[in-house]
Amino acid sequence: MRLLARALFVPLGGAIAAALWPVRALEVVDLDRDRLVAVYPAGPFQLRYRHSVYGGLVWEQFTVVGTEILLDSVEAEQEAALEYYGLPQRVTQTAGRYRLSSVRQRFGELVVRATATGQRTLVVGRTSLPLYGQGREGHRVRIRVVRLPAGWLALSIVWEQIRERARP
């Protein structure tokens, strides 16, 4: 009987420990409604939007370092959109896009306004999450790195995949 109990509880205890193990994740929160929007594994991501002054698309490339968000580079269809930010890096042009490389700005969190004009979208891997819409204009969205149990992150990912498949 003891052998059966060990055979059952040791793997179960290991599974519970693994599910409770803290991992880093990207947390997306609607600050105006104080509501969790999404959770993704911590890793490279992108913010894509339409520049409100100069037009054209802008792509901000980020990586996660520890619990900080690092802006690696910025690309834009319009050179003026990059100059608008006043960063010291030299603008280069390739394949019809303008680029600022090696930006290396660190952030504890990002807080952005979600507008229909800017159409700000979070891109994580092959997943795109429009931050604007829902009949609202200008609401604040926070993106930050958090630590949470691995099991919670796994459930969030599975739930999002189920929702994606259910959409028409």
PDB file of C-alpha atoms in Angstrom:
ATOM      1  CA  MET A   1       0.000   0.000   0.000  1.00  0.00           C
ATOM      2  CA  ARG A   2       2.844   2.399   0.842  1.00  0.00           C
ATOM      3  CA  LEU A   3       4.479   1.707  -2.508  1.00  0.00           C
ATOM      4  CA  LEU A   4       1.229   2.517  -4.312  1.00  0.00           C
ATOM      5  CA  ALA A   5       0.880   5.754  -2.333  1.00  0.00           C
ATOM      6  CA  ARG A   6       4.436   6.790  -3.236  1.00  0.00           C
ATOM      7  CA  ALA A   7       3.931   5.867  -6.872  1.00  0.00           C
ATOM      8  CA  LEU A   8       0.848   8.078  -6.956  1.00  0.00           C
ATOM      9  CA  PHE A   9       1.830  11.029  -4.775  1.00  0.00           C
ATOM     10  CA  VAL A  10       5.431  11.584  -5.866  1.00  0.00           C
ATOM     11  CA  PRO A  11       4.515  12.317  -9.520  1.00  0.00           C
ATOM     12  CA  LEU A  12       1.475  14.291  -8.366  1.00  0.00           C
ATOM     13  CA  GLY A  13       3.651  16.349  -6.026  1.00  0.00           C
ATOM     14  CA  GLY A  14       6.124  16.953  -8.847  1.00  0.00           C
ATOM     15  CA  ALA A  15       3.347  18.112 -11.164  1.00  0.00           C
ATOM     16  CA  ILE A  16       1.976  20.471  -8.527  1.00  0.00           C
ATOM     17  CA  ALA A  17       5.447  21.867  -7.838  1.00  0.00           C
ATOM     18  CA  ALA A  18       6.010  22.439 -11.575  1.00  0.00           C
ATOM     19  CA  ALA A  19       2.627  24.169 -11.933  1.00  0.00           C
ATOM     20  CA  LEU A  20       3.429  26.483  -9.028  1.00  0.00           C
ATOM     21  CA  TRP A  21       6.972  27.269 -10.219  1.00  0.00           C
ATOM     22  CA  PRO A  22       7.232  31.035 -10.852  1.00  0.00           C
ATOM     23  CA  VAL A  23       7.946  32.069 -14.453  1.00  0.00           C
ATOM     24  CA  ARG A  24       8.173  35.449 -16.181  1.00  0.00           C
ATOM     25  CA  ALA A  25       5.260  36.547 -18.340  1.00  0.00           C
ATOM     26  CA  LEU A  26       4.039  39.622 -20.222  1.00  0.00           C
ATOM     27  CA  GLU A  27       0.924  40.964 -18.545  1.00  0.00           C
ATOM     28  CA  VAL A  28      -1.440  43.203 -20.538  1.00  0.00           C
ATOM     29  CA  VAL A  29      -3.892  45.204 -18.410  1.00  0.00           C
ATOM     30  CA  ASP A  30      -6.601  47.709 -19.348  1.00  0.00           C
ATOM     31  CA  LEU A  31      -5.825  50.325 -16.684  1.00  0.00           C
ATOM     32  CA  ASP A  32      -9.054  52.265 -17.130  1.00  0.00           C
ATOM     33  CA  ARG A  33     -11.175  49.185 -16.408  1.00  0.00           C
ATOM     34  CA  ASP A  34      -8.598  47.569 -14.105  1.00  0.00           C
ATOM     35  CA  ARG A  35      -8.959  44.349 -16.112  1.00  0.00           C
ATOM     36  CA  LEU A  36      -6.438  41.739 -17.213  1.00  0.00           C
ATOM     37  CA  VAL A  37      -6.534  41.544 -21.023  1.00  0.00           C
ATOM     38  CA  ALA A  38      -3.934  38.842 -21.741  1.00  0.00           C
ATOM     39  CA  VAL A  39      -0.840  37.036 -20.484  1.00  0.00           C
ATOM     40  CA  TYR A  40       1.964  35.773 -22.743  1.00  0.00           C
ATOM     41  CA  PRO A  41       5.277  34.011 -22.120  1.00  0.00           C
ATOM     42  CA  ALA A  42       7.996  36.621 -21.553  1.00  0.00           C
ATOM     43  CA  GLY A  43      10.063  37.071 -24.702  1.00  0.00           C
ATOM     44  CA  PRO A  44      10.475  39.297 -27.737  1.00  0.00           C
ATOM     45  CA  PHE A  45       7.417  41.287 -28.765  1.00  0.00           C
ATOM     46  CA  GLN A  46       6.460  44.193 -30.961  1.00  0.00           C
ATOM     47  CA  LEU A  47       4.148  47.193 -30.767  1.00  0.00           C
ATOM     48  CA  ARG A  48       2.791  48.151 -34.183  1.00  0.00           C
ATOM     49  CA  TYR A  49       0.826  51.340 -34.773  1.00  0.00           C
ATOM     50  CA  ARG A  50       0.052  54.157 -37.171  1.00  0.00           C
ATOM     51  CA  HIS A  51       1.911  57.366 -36.303  1.00  0.00           C
ATOM     52  CA  SER A  52      -0.662  60.035 -35.417  1.00  0.00           C
ATOM     53  CA  VAL A  53       1.378  62.997 -36.730  1.00  0.00           C
ATOM     54  CA  TYR A  54       3.351  61.695 -39.730  1.00  0.00           C
ATOM     55  CA  GLY A  55       1.199  58.729 -40.739  1.00  0.00           C
ATOM     56  CA  GLY A  56       2.589  55.410 -41.860  1.00  0.00           C
ATOM     57  CA  LEU A  57       3.184  52.350 -39.748  1.00  0.00           C
ATOM     58  CA  VAL A  58       5.723  52.172 -36.931  1.00  0.00           C
ATOM     59  CA  TRP A  59       7.134  48.963 -35.423  1.00  0.00           C
ATOM     60  CA  GLU A  60       8.799  49.037 -31.999  1.00  0.00           C
ATOM     61  CA  GLN A  61      10.800  45.858 -31.256  1.00  0.00           C
ATOM     62  CA  PHE A  62      11.187  44.854 -27.597  1.00  0.00           C
ATOM     63  CA  THR A  63      12.893  42.098 -25.638  1.00  0.00           C
ATOM     64  CA  VAL A  64      12.533  41.112 -22.009  1.00  0.00           C
ATOM     65  CA  VAL A  65      15.599  41.255 -19.755  1.00  0.00           C
ATOM     66  CA  GLY A  66      14.860  40.025 -16.247  1.00  0.00           C
ATOM     67  CA  THR A  67      11.774  41.970 -15.231  1.00  0.00           C
ATOM     68  CA  GLU A  68      12.500  44.922 -17.539  1.00  0.00           C
ATOM     69  CA  ILE A  69      11.362  45.668 -21.073  1.00  0.00           C
ATOM     70  CA  LEU A  70      14.112  46.689 -23.473  1.00  0.00           C
ATOM     71  CA  LEU A  71      13.368  48.719 -26.621  1.00  0.00           C
ATOM     72  CA  ASP A  72      15.771  47.259 -29.203  1.00  0.00           C
ATOM     73  CA  SER A  73      14.833  49.048 -32.400  1.00  0.00           C
ATOM     74  CA  VAL A  74      12.176  51.149 -34.100  1.00  0.00           C
ATOM     75  CA  GLU A  75      11.157  50.938 -37.767  1.00  0.00           C
ATOM     76  CA  ALA A  76       8.810  53.223 -39.689  1.00  0.00           C
ATOM     77  CA  GLU A  77       7.447  53.836 -43.148  1.00  0.00           C
ATOM     78  CA  GLN A  78       8.112  57.579 -42.717  1.00  0.00           C
ATOM     79  CA  GLU A  79      11.564  58.831 -41.674  1.00  0.00           C
ATOM     80  CA  ALA A  80      10.005  61.817 -39.891  1.00  0.00           C
ATOM     81  CA  ALA A  81       8.180  59.413 -37.570  1.00  0.00           C
ATOM     82  CA  LEU A  82      11.556  58.220 -36.244  1.00  0.00           C
ATOM     83  CA  GLU A  83      13.015  61.703 -35.960  1.00  0.00           C
ATOM     84  CA  TYR A  84       9.945  62.665 -33.908  1.00  0.00           C
ATOM     85  CA  TYR A  85      11.277  60.547 -31.016  1.00  0.00           C
ATOM     86  CA  GLY A  86      14.568  62.455 -30.838  1.00  0.00           C
ATOM     87  CA  LEU A  87      16.712  59.373 -30.289  1.00  0.00           C
ATOM     88  CA  PRO A  88      20.464  59.748 -30.894  1.00  0.00           C
ATOM     89  CA  GLN A  89      20.828  56.696 -33.167  1.00  0.00           C
ATOM     90  CA  ARG A  90      21.391  57.234 -36.876  1.00  0.00           C
ATOM     91  CA  VAL A  91      18.431  56.441 -39.130  1.00  0.00           C
ATOM     92  CA  THR A  92      19.137  53.834 -41.817  1.00  0.00           C
ATOM     93  CA  GLN A  93      16.933  52.773 -44.709  1.00  0.00           C
ATOM     94  CA  THR A  94      16.394  49.248 -46.004  1.00  0.00           C
ATOM     95  CA  ALA A  95      13.634  47.705 -48.078  1.00  0.00           C
ATOM     96  CA  GLY A  96      11.462  50.833 -47.996  1.00  0.00           C
ATOM     97  CA  ARG A  97      11.577  51.193 -44.213  1.00  0.00           C
ATOM     98  CA  TYR A  98      13.523  53.545 -41.982  1.00  0.00           C
ATOM     99  CA  ARG A  99      15.171  52.047 -38.900  1.00  0.00           C
ATOM    100  CA  LEU A 100      16.783  53.050 -35.605  1.00  0.00           C
ATOM    101  CA  SER A 101      18.923  50.161 -34.326  1.00  0.00           C
ATOM    102  CA  SER A 102      20.535  49.512 -30.949  1.00  0.00           C
ATOM    103  CA  VAL A 103      18.176  51.837 -29.095  1.00  0.00           C
ATOM    104  CA  ARG A 104      18.606  49.895 -25.805  1.00  0.00           C
ATOM    105  CA  GLN A 105      16.099  51.907 -23.730  1.00  0.00           C
ATOM    106  CA  ARG A 106      14.893  50.119 -20.593  1.00  0.00           C
ATOM    107  CA  PHE A 107      11.400  50.344 -19.117  1.00  0.00           C
ATOM    108  CA  GLY A 108       9.847  48.884 -15.996  1.00  0.00           C
ATOM    109  CA  GLU A 109       6.525  48.900 -17.828  1.00  0.00           C
ATOM    110  CA  LEU A 110       4.916  50.402 -20.906  1.00  0.00           C
ATOM    111  CA  VAL A 111       1.703  52.402 -20.676  1.00  0.00           C
ATOM    112  CA  VAL A 112       0.166  53.260 -24.042  1.00  0.00           C
ATOM    113  CA  ARG A 113      -3.028  54.924 -25.235  1.00  0.00           C
ATOM    114  CA  ALA A 114      -5.227  52.783 -27.439  1.00  0.00           C
ATOM    115  CA  THR A 115      -6.859  54.826 -30.200  1.00  0.00           C
ATOM    116  CA  ALA A 116      -8.590  54.062 -33.465  1.00  0.00           C
ATOM    117  CA  THR A 117      -6.203  56.485 -35.207  1.00  0.00           C
ATOM    118  CA  GLY A 118      -3.068  54.731 -33.985  1.00  0.00           C
ATOM    119  CA  GLN A 119      -4.497  51.197 -34.112  1.00  0.00           C
ATOM    120  CA  ARG A 120      -1.826  50.110 -31.607  1.00  0.00           C
ATOM    121  CA  THR A 121      -1.395  46.344 -31.722  1.00  0.00           C
ATOM    122  CA  LEU A 122       0.707  44.048 -29.557  1.00  0.00           C
ATOM    123  CA  VAL A 123       2.427  41.296 -31.561  1.00  0.00           C
ATOM    124  CA  VAL A 124       3.850  38.332 -29.654  1.00  0.00           C
ATOM    125  CA  GLY A 125       5.200  35.648 -31.957  1.00  0.00           C
ATOM    126  CA  ARG A 126       2.434  34.992 -34.489  1.00  0.00           C
ATOM    127  CA  THR A 127      -0.294  36.355 -32.208  1.00  0.00           C
ATOM    128  CA  SER A 128      -1.658  39.881 -32.716  1.00  0.00           C
ATOM    129  CA  LEU A 129      -3.677  41.594 -30.000  1.00  0.00           C
ATOM    130  CA  PRO A 130      -5.361  44.870 -31.057  1.00  0.00           C
ATOM    131  CA  LEU A 131      -5.246  47.159 -28.028  1.00  0.00           C
ATOM    132  CA  TYR A 132      -7.755  49.638 -29.479  1.00  0.00           C
ATOM    133  CA  GLY A 133     -11.462  49.224 -30.124  1.00  0.00           C
ATOM    134  CA  GLN A 134     -14.270  47.771 -28.018  1.00  0.00           C
ATOM    135  CA  GLY A 135     -16.177  51.008 -28.654  1.00  0.00           C
ATOM    136  CA  ARG A 136     -13.653  52.973 -26.611  1.00  0.00           C
ATOM    137  CA  GLU A 137     -11.129  55.644 -27.493  1.00  0.00           C
ATOM    138  CA  GLY A 138      -7.914  56.581 -25.717  1.00  0.00           C
ATOM    139  CA  HIS A 139      -7.985  54.062 -22.899  1.00  0.00           C
ATOM    140  CA  ARG A 140      -4.681  53.215 -21.202  1.00  0.00           C
ATOM    141  CA  VAL A 141      -3.085  49.798 -21.542  1.00  0.00           C
ATOM    142  CA  ARG A 142      -0.142  48.631 -19.434  1.00  0.00           C
ATOM    143  CA  ILE A 143       2.356  46.006 -20.567  1.00  0.00           C
ATOM    144  CA  ARG A 144       4.807  44.724 -17.967  1.00  0.00           C
ATOM    145  CA  VAL A 145       6.789  41.670 -16.948  1.00  0.00           C
ATOM    146  CA  VAL A 146       5.392  39.759 -13.995  1.00  0.00           C
ATOM    147  CA  ARG A 147       6.167  36.508 -12.225  1.00  0.00           C
ATOM    148  CA  LEU A 148       3.339  34.025 -11.978  1.00  0.00           C
ATOM    149  CA  PRO A 149       2.882  30.272 -11.540  1.00  0.00           C
ATOM    150  CA  ALA A 150       3.765  28.268 -14.674  1.00  0.00           C
ATOM    151  CA  GLY A 151       0.402  26.492 -14.472  1.00  0.00           C
ATOM    152  CA  TRP A 152      -1.480  29.800 -14.608  1.00  0.00           C
ATOM    153  CA  LEU A 153       0.489  30.881 -17.679  1.00  0.00           C
ATOM    154  CA  ALA A 154      -0.164  27.533 -19.372  1.00  0.00           C
ATOM    155  CA  LEU A 155      -3.907  27.789 -18.669  1.00  0.00           C
ATOM    156  CA  SER A 156      -3.959  31.350 -20.049  1.00  0.00           C
ATOM    157  CA  ILE A 157      -2.276  30.215 -23.275  1.00  0.00           C
ATOM    158  CA  VAL A 158      -4.635  27.254 -23.716  1.00  0.00           C
ATOM    159  CA  TRP A 159      -7.682  29.453 -23.019  1.00  0.00           C
ATOM    160  CA  GLU A 160      -6.522  32.017 -25.630  1.00  0.00           C
ATOM    161  CA  GLN A 161      -6.046  29.271 -28.231  1.00  0.00           C
ATOM    162  CA  ILE A 162      -9.555  27.973 -27.563  1.00  0.00           C
ATOM    163  CA  ARG A 163     -10.959  31.513 -27.971  1.00  0.00           C
ATOM    164  CA  GLU A 164      -9.015  31.986 -31.233  1.00  0.00           C
ATOM    165  CA  ARG A 165     -10.424  28.768 -32.718  1.00  0.00           C
ATOM    166  CA  ALA A 166     -13.965  29.713 -31.698  1.00  0.00           C
ATOM    167  CA  ARG A 167     -13.840  33.056 -33.568  1.00  0.00           C
ATOM    168  CA  PRO A 168     -15.567  33.081 -36.952  1.00  0.00           C
TER     169      PRO A 168
END
